[in-house]
C-alpha cells in the first residue's frame, strides 16, 4: 500500500499565488476544490501537496483544484507558514477566492494540519463564494499546547519557536510574528489566551460571540475532521476532533461535546452536530500519514 507522508513541519513574506488544475468547462458538474497545506510544507511539494493534487485530478475527471501558495514562490510559501500573520493570510485567500470566476458557484475545501483551521476561518469570515464542504486533515481546531516534533533540517527553526513560546506566547511581538503562537492554547493561562490570542481566540468565539461567524460556519453542508491515532506532532491530539485539555490543568482532555464551546453553542457546532453535518474520522498512523486506499475510501466520496 502506497503511503503518502505529508510532513507538517517547516520556514516568511506575502503575496498569494495559486496552483490550479484544469479549468472546468461549462458542462462540468464537479465542485472545485481548494487545498491549504500545513506548516513546513508548500503548495507544490511533489511528495505531499503536489501528489495529493495530482491524485485527486486523476480520480475526479475535470475537477478544478487550487493548491494555495502564500507567497511569490515555494520558499516564501514555506516560510510564511511560520512567520506571516494568520489573519493576513486568511484575508489574502478570501480576496483570491472572491476574484476567481471558477469558484463563484461554491467550492469544497481541504486543509492539512494548520491549513485546516485557516480554511475554517475562511468559511467563517468570507461566505462569498460559498464553501460547501470543509475537510480537516489533522487540523488543530482548539489549538495546541506543545511544540510539533521537528525532525531533520527543521529542528533549528523549531528550537527558535520553542524558545519564543516559552518566553511569552501571548506577548505582542510573538503573537504578531509567529504563526504557531496565534493558535497556541495554554490551559494554565486561560485569561491570557482569551485576551491576547490574535487568531484562535477570535475564530473560536472566546471573547464574544460573533453571530456572523456562527451563521457562516453553519452554512457548510459537511464538516469532516480526521484524527491521526498515533500522532506524535499535534499535542493534544484531541484538538483534531475539536476537543482539548480541560481549563486549569494540562493532563485531562475533554471532547468537543463536553466543552463549553459546544454546550453554549457559541460557534453553531452543536446545531451542526444535531443536523448530521459533523463527521469524525480516525485513522491509524502518525501525523498526515495515510494510504491512497484510505484516502480514496474515506475522503474522496466527499469530493465527488
mmCIF file of C-alpha atoms in Angstrom:
data_model
loop_
_atom_site.group_PDB
_atom_site.id
_atom_site.type_symbol
_atom_site.label_atom_id
_atom_site.label_comp_id
_atom_site.label_asym_id
_atom_site.label_seq_id
_atom_site.Cartn_x
_atom_site.Cartn_y
_atom_site.Cartn_z
ATOM 1 C CA UNK A 1 0.000 0.000 0.000
ATOM 2 C CA UNK A 2 1.467 3.297 -1.045
ATOM 3 C CA UNK A 3 1.695 5.624 1.897
ATOM 4 C CA UNK A 4 1.629 9.387 1.478
ATOM 5 C CA UNK A 5 3.638 11.191 4.140
ATOM 6 C CA UNK A 6 2.554 14.812 4.331
ATOM 7 C CA UNK A 7 5.132 16.451 6.554
ATOM 8 C CA UNK A 8 3.715 19.232 8.558
ATOM 9 C CA UNK A 9 6.886 20.919 9.515
ATOM 10 C CA UNK A 10 8.638 23.987 8.251
ATOM 11 C CA UNK A 11 10.003 28.004 7.434
ATOM 12 C CA UNK A 12 8.439 34.238 5.582
ATOM 13 C CA UNK A 13 6.546 37.310 3.444
ATOM 14 C CA UNK A 14 3.266 37.991 1.472
ATOM 15 C CA UNK A 15 1.564 37.707 -1.943
ATOM 16 C CA UNK A 16 -0.854 34.940 -2.795
ATOM 17 C CA UNK A 17 -0.483 32.797 -5.880
ATOM 18 C CA UNK A 18 -2.476 29.727 -6.809
ATOM 19 C CA UNK A 19 -1.530 26.483 -8.471
ATOM 20 C CA UNK A 20 -4.550 25.231 -10.360
ATOM 21 C CA UNK A 21 -5.751 22.152 -12.132
ATOM 22 C CA UNK A 22 -7.705 22.067 -15.366
ATOM 23 C CA UNK A 23 -10.333 24.741 -15.751
ATOM 24 C CA UNK A 24 -13.735 23.067 -15.927
ATOM 25 C CA UNK A 25 -15.945 23.526 -18.935
ATOM 26 C CA UNK A 26 -19.462 24.861 -18.705
ATOM 27 C CA UNK A 27 -20.866 21.328 -18.630
ATOM 28 C CA UNK A 28 -18.584 20.187 -15.806
ATOM 29 C CA UNK A 29 -20.624 19.183 -12.752
ATOM 30 C CA UNK A 30 -17.726 18.708 -10.343
ATOM 31 C CA UNK A 31 -17.322 21.064 -7.400
ATOM 32 C CA UNK A 32 -13.983 22.943 -7.381
ATOM 33 C CA UNK A 33 -11.540 22.132 -4.577
ATOM 34 C CA UNK A 34 -9.173 24.312 -2.573
ATOM 35 C CA UNK A 35 -6.175 22.823 -0.761
ATOM 36 C CA UNK A 36 -4.221 24.571 2.014
ATOM 37 C CA UNK A 37 -1.017 22.904 3.162
ATOM 38 C CA UNK A 38 0.366 22.588 6.672
ATOM 39 C CA UNK A 39 3.325 24.111 8.467
ATOM 40 C CA UNK A 40 6.647 23.410 6.818
ATOM 41 C CA UNK A 41 5.022 22.273 3.583
ATOM 42 C CA UNK A 42 4.253 24.179 0.389
ATOM 43 C CA UNK A 43 1.619 24.213 -2.321
ATOM 44 C CA UNK A 44 3.649 22.200 -4.755
ATOM 45 C CA UNK A 45 5.825 19.685 -2.929
ATOM 46 C CA UNK A 46 5.759 16.600 -5.205
ATOM 47 C CA UNK A 47 5.909 14.303 -2.172
ATOM 48 C CA UNK A 48 2.950 15.890 -0.392
ATOM 49 C CA UNK A 49 0.543 18.524 -1.733
ATOM 50 C CA UNK A 50 1.652 18.032 -5.309
ATOM 51 C CA UNK A 51 0.945 14.319 -5.019
ATOM 52 C CA UNK A 52 -2.453 14.903 -3.376
ATOM 53 C CA UNK A 53 -3.474 17.395 -6.065
ATOM 54 C CA UNK A 54 -2.432 15.052 -8.856
ATOM 55 C CA UNK A 55 -4.165 12.091 -7.239
ATOM 56 C CA UNK A 56 -7.475 13.958 -6.914
ATOM 57 C CA UNK A 57 -7.298 15.200 -10.506
ATOM 58 C CA UNK A 58 -6.741 11.640 -11.707
ATOM 59 C CA UNK A 59 -9.673 10.297 -9.680
ATOM 60 C CA UNK A 60 -12.193 13.068 -10.487
ATOM 61 C CA UNK A 61 -12.164 13.976 -14.160
ATOM 62 C CA UNK A 62 -12.160 17.687 -14.913
ATOM 63 C CA UNK A 63 -12.070 18.871 -11.304
ATOM 64 C CA UNK A 64 -10.642 22.364 -10.734
ATOM 65 C CA UNK A 65 -8.095 22.200 -7.907
ATOM 66 C CA UNK A 66 -6.420 25.215 -6.299
ATOM 67 C CA UNK A 67 -3.405 24.500 -4.128
ATOM 68 C CA UNK A 68 -2.762 27.749 -2.307
ATOM 69 C CA UNK A 69 0.684 29.336 -2.389
ATOM 70 C CA UNK A 70 1.129 32.056 0.224
ATOM 71 C CA UNK A 71 3.996 33.998 -1.281
ATOM 72 C CA UNK A 72 5.745 34.627 -4.571
ATOM 73 C CA UNK A 73 7.478 31.258 -4.648
ATOM 74 C CA UNK A 74 7.732 27.948 -2.835
ATOM 75 C CA UNK A 75 10.372 29.231 -0.396
ATOM 76 C CA UNK A 76 8.179 32.143 0.699
ATOM 77 C CA UNK A 77 5.171 29.859 0.855
ATOM 78 C CA UNK A 78 7.006 27.597 3.295
ATOM 79 C CA UNK A 79 8.405 30.452 5.382
ATOM 80 C CA UNK A 80 5.029 32.173 5.621
ATOM 81 C CA UNK A 81 3.700 29.091 7.353
ATOM 82 C CA UNK A 82 5.864 30.206 10.271
ATOM 83 C CA UNK A 83 6.077 33.956 10.169
ATOM 84 C CA UNK A 84 3.193 35.640 8.299
ATOM 85 C CA UNK A 85 0.245 36.782 10.426
ATOM 86 C CA UNK A 86 -2.572 34.248 10.031
ATOM 87 C CA UNK A 87 -5.287 36.892 9.814
ATOM 88 C CA UNK A 88 -3.425 38.458 6.892
ATOM 89 C CA UNK A 89 -3.063 35.069 5.214
ATOM 90 C CA UNK A 90 -6.803 34.451 5.555
ATOM 91 C CA UNK A 91 -7.601 37.894 4.099
ATOM 92 C CA UNK A 92 -5.324 37.210 1.141
ATOM 93 C CA UNK A 93 -7.019 33.899 0.443
ATOM 94 C CA UNK A 94 -10.507 35.404 0.764
ATOM 95 C CA UNK A 95 -9.604 38.061 -1.782
ATOM 96 C CA UNK A 96 -8.172 35.497 -4.182
ATOM 97 C CA UNK A 97 -11.198 33.227 -3.976
ATOM 98 C CA UNK A 98 -13.635 36.102 -4.465
ATOM 99 C CA UNK A 99 -11.890 37.043 -7.712
ATOM 100 C CA UNK A 100 -11.767 33.533 -9.182
ATOM 101 C CA UNK A 101 -14.640 33.085 -11.665
ATOM 102 C CA UNK A 102 -14.391 29.297 -11.374
ATOM 103 C CA UNK A 103 -15.438 29.396 -7.725
ATOM 104 C CA UNK A 104 -18.495 31.615 -7.814
ATOM 105 C CA UNK A 105 -20.900 28.675 -7.620
ATOM 106 C CA UNK A 106 -19.174 27.392 -4.496
ATOM 107 C CA UNK A 107 -16.289 25.085 -3.677
ATOM 108 C CA UNK A 108 -15.092 22.382 -1.310
ATOM 109 C CA UNK A 109 -12.031 22.894 0.868
ATOM 110 C CA UNK A 110 -9.463 20.503 2.292
ATOM 111 C CA UNK A 111 -6.923 21.716 4.833
ATOM 112 C CA UNK A 112 -3.933 19.802 6.104
ATOM 113 C CA UNK A 113 -2.707 20.368 9.673
ATOM 114 C CA UNK A 114 -2.732 24.142 10.391
ATOM 115 C CA UNK A 115 -4.189 24.766 6.928
ATOM 116 C CA UNK A 116 -7.426 23.229 8.219
ATOM 117 C CA UNK A 117 -8.112 25.842 10.892
ATOM 118 C CA UNK A 118 -7.080 28.566 8.463
ATOM 119 C CA UNK A 119 -9.712 27.343 5.995
ATOM 120 C CA UNK A 120 -12.291 27.254 8.786
ATOM 121 C CA UNK A 121 -11.527 30.943 9.322
ATOM 122 C CA UNK A 122 -12.184 31.493 5.605
ATOM 123 C CA UNK A 123 -15.583 29.791 5.975
ATOM 124 C CA UNK A 124 -16.480 31.935 8.992
ATOM 125 C CA UNK A 125 -15.246 35.267 7.653
ATOM 126 C CA UNK A 126 -15.772 35.054 3.900
ATOM 127 C CA UNK A 127 -19.089 33.468 2.872
ATOM 128 C CA UNK A 128 -18.787 34.514 -0.774
ATOM 129 C CA UNK A 129 -18.061 32.449 -2.720
ATOM 130 C CA UNK A 130 -19.655 29.783 -0.509
ATOM 131 C CA UNK A 131 -17.646 26.932 0.942
ATOM 132 C CA UNK A 132 -19.762 23.774 0.667
ATOM 133 C CA UNK A 133 -17.717 21.138 2.482
ATOM 134 C CA UNK A 134 -14.706 21.514 4.759
ATOM 135 C CA UNK A 135 -12.389 18.549 5.254
ATOM 136 C CA UNK A 136 -9.901 18.977 8.080
ATOM 137 C CA UNK A 137 -6.998 16.522 7.879
ATOM 138 C CA UNK A 138 -5.164 16.631 11.203
ATOM 139 C CA UNK A 139 -6.238 20.236 11.878
ATOM 140 C CA UNK A 140 -5.850 21.827 15.320
ATOM 141 C CA UNK A 141 -9.223 23.481 15.878
ATOM 142 C CA UNK A 142 -8.689 24.107 19.576
ATOM 143 C CA UNK A 143 -5.040 24.960 19.060
ATOM 144 C CA UNK A 144 -2.002 23.205 20.508
ATOM 145 C CA UNK A 145 -0.230 23.126 23.834
ATOM 146 C CA UNK A 146 3.048 21.592 22.814
ATOM 147 C CA UNK A 147 5.529 22.246 20.040
ATOM 148 C CA UNK A 148 5.363 19.979 16.992
ATOM 149 C CA UNK A 149 8.076 17.385 16.566
ATOM 150 C CA UNK A 150 10.527 18.794 14.046
ATOM 151 C CA UNK A 151 12.901 16.256 12.507
ATOM 152 C CA UNK A 152 15.849 16.873 10.235
ATOM 153 C CA UNK A 153 16.504 20.289 8.766
ATOM 154 C CA UNK A 154 13.584 21.895 10.546
ATOM 155 C CA UNK A 155 14.958 21.333 14.053
ATOM 156 C CA UNK A 156 16.743 24.686 14.329
ATOM 157 C CA UNK A 157 13.573 26.569 13.395
ATOM 158 C CA UNK A 158 11.557 24.627 15.955
ATOM 159 C CA UNK A 159 14.170 25.315 18.632
ATOM 160 C CA UNK A 160 13.731 29.024 17.954
ATOM 161 C CA UNK A 161 9.928 28.735 18.058
ATOM 162 C CA UNK A 162 10.035 26.749 21.289
ATOM 163 C CA UNK A 163 12.194 29.408 22.927
ATOM 164 C CA UNK A 164 9.862 32.194 21.779
ATOM 165 C CA UNK A 165 6.758 30.388 23.029
ATOM 166 C CA UNK A 166 8.373 29.640 26.372
ATOM 167 C CA UNK A 167 9.364 33.291 26.784
ATOM 168 C CA UNK A 168 5.909 34.618 26.092
ATOM 169 C CA UNK A 169 3.474 33.156 23.562
ATOM 170 C CA UNK A 170 0.958 35.934 24.229
ATOM 171 C CA UNK A 171 3.302 38.911 24.034
ATOM 172 C CA UNK A 172 2.506 41.333 21.202
ATOM 173 C CA UNK A 173 5.832 40.652 19.487
ATOM 174 C CA UNK A 174 5.450 36.875 19.439
ATOM 175 C CA UNK A 175 1.761 36.967 18.541
ATOM 176 C CA UNK A 176 2.310 39.263 15.575
ATOM 177 C CA UNK A 177 5.292 37.457 14.118
ATOM 178 C CA UNK A 178 4.901 33.750 14.880
ATOM 179 C CA UNK A 179 2.095 31.778 13.264
ATOM 180 C CA UNK A 180 2.132 28.952 15.809
ATOM 181 C CA UNK A 181 1.707 31.433 18.682
ATOM 182 C CA UNK A 182 -1.593 32.506 17.118
ATOM 183 C CA UNK A 183 -3.093 29.078 17.762
ATOM 184 C CA UNK A 184 -1.167 28.377 20.970
ATOM 185 C CA UNK A 185 -3.779 27.489 23.599
ATOM 186 C CA UNK A 186 -2.436 27.467 27.152
ATOM 187 C CA UNK A 187 -4.984 25.842 29.509
ATOM 188 C CA UNK A 188 -2.972 27.054 32.519
ATOM 189 C CA UNK A 189 -3.271 30.688 31.413
ATOM 190 C CA UNK A 190 -6.784 30.809 30.034
ATOM 191 C CA UNK A 191 -7.282 34.533 30.650
ATOM 192 C CA UNK A 192 -4.074 35.406 28.793
ATOM 193 C CA UNK A 193 -5.092 33.173 25.911
ATOM 194 C CA UNK A 194 -8.561 34.680 25.594
ATOM 195 C CA UNK A 195 -7.282 38.242 25.829
ATOM 196 C CA UNK A 196 -4.177 38.109 23.657
ATOM 197 C CA UNK A 197 -4.593 35.312 21.097
ATOM 198 C CA UNK A 198 -4.857 37.155 17.782
ATOM 199 C CA UNK A 199 -6.318 34.308 15.754
ATOM 200 C CA UNK A 200 -7.635 31.237 17.548
ATOM 201 C CA UNK A 201 -9.477 33.035 20.362
ATOM 202 C CA UNK A 202 -11.255 35.106 17.717
ATOM 203 C CA UNK A 203 -12.420 32.310 15.409
ATOM 204 C CA UNK A 204 -13.406 30.166 18.415
ATOM 205 C CA UNK A 205 -15.592 32.938 19.880
ATOM 206 C CA UNK A 206 -13.617 33.086 23.148
ATOM 207 C CA UNK A 207 -14.047 36.828 23.788
ATOM 208 C CA UNK A 208 -17.534 37.349 22.427
ATOM 209 C CA UNK A 209 -19.978 35.686 20.064
ATOM 210 C CA UNK A 210 -19.796 36.954 16.507
ATOM 211 C CA UNK A 211 -23.158 35.876 15.114
ATOM 212 C CA UNK A 212 -21.850 36.241 11.568
ATOM 213 C CA UNK A 213 -19.122 33.673 12.225
ATOM 214 C CA UNK A 214 -21.714 31.311 13.667
ATOM 215 C CA UNK A 215 -24.144 31.797 10.789
ATOM 216 C CA UNK A 216 -21.454 31.394 8.136
ATOM 217 C CA UNK A 217 -19.992 28.204 9.584
ATOM 218 C CA UNK A 218 -23.440 26.634 9.747
ATOM 219 C CA UNK A 219 -23.807 27.172 6.002
ATOM 220 C CA UNK A 220 -21.407 24.269 5.483
ATOM 221 C CA UNK A 221 -23.072 21.140 4.163
ATOM 222 C CA UNK A 222 -20.474 18.954 5.885
ATOM 223 C CA UNK A 223 -17.524 19.484 8.213
ATOM 224 C CA UNK A 224 -15.227 16.438 8.248
ATOM 225 C CA UNK A 225 -12.491 16.124 10.891
ATOM 226 C CA UNK A 226 -9.740 13.496 10.609
ATOM 227 C CA UNK A 227 -7.750 12.410 13.685
ATOM 228 C CA UNK A 228 -4.452 10.503 13.474
ATOM 229 C CA UNK A 229 -4.409 7.997 16.313
ATOM 230 C CA UNK A 230 -0.599 7.739 16.558
ATOM 231 C CA UNK A 231 0.015 11.454 16.058
ATOM 232 C CA UNK A 232 3.383 12.474 17.517
ATOM 233 C CA UNK A 233 3.240 16.014 16.139
ATOM 234 C CA UNK A 234 -0.006 17.518 17.465
ATOM 235 C CA UNK A 235 -0.433 17.936 21.233
ATOM 236 C CA UNK A 236 -3.084 17.209 22.358
ATOM 237 C CA UNK A 237 -4.324 15.061 19.504
ATOM 238 C CA UNK A 238 -7.924 15.620 20.679
ATOM 239 C CA UNK A 239 -7.788 19.055 19.043
ATOM 240 C CA UNK A 240 -8.087 17.306 15.675
ATOM 241 C CA UNK A 241 -11.683 16.489 16.671
ATOM 242 C CA UNK A 242 -12.200 19.926 18.274
ATOM 243 C CA UNK A 243 -11.500 18.610 21.782
ATOM 244 C CA UNK A 244 -8.835 19.926 24.124
ATOM 245 C CA UNK A 245 -7.367 19.968 27.618
ATOM 246 C CA UNK A 246 -9.744 20.966 30.383
ATOM 247 C CA UNK A 247 -9.036 24.501 31.575
ATOM 248 C CA UNK A 248 -6.767 24.906 34.602
ATOM 249 C CA UNK A 249 -4.619 21.811 34.123
ATOM 250 C CA UNK A 250 -2.631 20.104 31.365
ATOM 251 C CA UNK A 251 -3.383 16.380 31.666
ATOM 252 C CA UNK A 252 -7.097 15.632 31.329
ATOM 253 C CA UNK A 253 -8.788 16.238 27.987
ATOM 254 C CA UNK A 254 -12.422 16.752 27.055
ATOM 255 C CA UNK A 255 -14.288 16.089 23.843
ATOM 256 C CA UNK A 256 -15.956 18.750 21.741
ATOM 257 C CA UNK A 257 -19.318 17.632 23.106
ATOM 258 C CA UNK A 258 -18.099 18.105 26.699
ATOM 259 C CA UNK A 259 -16.766 21.612 26.081
ATOM 260 C CA UNK A 260 -18.404 24.943 26.904
ATOM 261 C CA UNK A 261 -17.979 25.917 23.260
ATOM 262 C CA UNK A 262 -20.372 23.114 22.339
ATOM 263 C CA UNK A 263 -22.714 23.327 25.337
ATOM 264 C CA UNK A 264 -23.184 27.073 24.845
ATOM 265 C CA UNK A 265 -23.122 26.542 21.076
ATOM 266 C CA UNK A 266 -21.098 29.700 20.557
ATOM 267 C CA UNK A 267 -19.994 28.564 17.110
ATOM 268 C CA UNK A 268 -23.023 26.586 15.987
ATOM 269 C CA UNK A 269 -21.217 23.248 16.232
ATOM 270 C CA UNK A 270 -23.895 21.683 18.439
ATOM 271 C CA UNK A 271 -26.569 22.598 15.916
ATOM 272 C CA UNK A 272 -24.410 21.247 13.097
ATOM 273 C CA UNK A 273 -23.831 18.030 15.027
ATOM 274 C CA UNK A 274 -27.544 17.540 15.594
ATOM 275 C CA UNK A 275 -28.141 18.163 11.885
ATOM 276 C CA UNK A 276 -25.633 15.449 10.974
ATOM 277 C CA UNK A 277 -23.162 17.901 9.452
ATOM 278 C CA UNK A 278 -20.176 16.926 11.624
ATOM 279 C CA UNK A 279 -18.189 13.846 10.608
ATOM 280 C CA UNK A 280 -15.448 12.435 12.842
ATOM 281 C CA UNK A 281 -12.977 10.090 11.135
ATOM 282 C CA UNK A 282 -9.945 8.379 12.632
ATOM 283 C CA UNK A 283 -7.040 6.573 11.059
ATOM 284 C CA UNK A 284 -4.010 4.712 12.341
ATOM 285 C CA UNK A 285 -0.659 6.338 11.750
ATOM 286 C CA UNK A 286 1.337 9.414 12.619
ATOM 287 C CA UNK A 287 0.534 12.973 11.616
ATOM 288 C CA UNK A 288 -0.662 13.240 7.996
ATOM 289 C CA UNK A 289 0.286 9.650 7.191
ATOM 290 C CA UNK A 290 -2.312 7.683 5.280
ATOM 291 C CA UNK A 291 -2.553 5.324 2.351
ATOM 292 C CA UNK A 292 -4.058 6.154 -1.020
ATOM 293 C CA UNK A 293 -6.585 3.390 -0.382
ATOM 294 C CA UNK A 294 -7.717 5.048 2.861
ATOM 295 C CA UNK A 295 -7.954 8.462 1.189
ATOM 296 C CA UNK A 296 -9.960 7.073 -1.723
ATOM 297 C CA UNK A 297 -12.351 5.183 0.545
ATOM 298 C CA UNK A 298 -12.863 7.833 3.230
ATOM 299 C CA UNK A 299 -12.280 11.316 1.813
ATOM 300 C CA UNK A 300 -12.757 11.117 -1.939
ATOM 301 C CA UNK A 301 -16.524 10.464 -1.632
ATOM 302 C CA UNK A 302 -16.956 13.954 -0.126
ATOM 303 C CA UNK A 303 -15.373 15.486 -3.224
ATOM 304 C CA UNK A 304 -17.403 13.704 -5.891
#
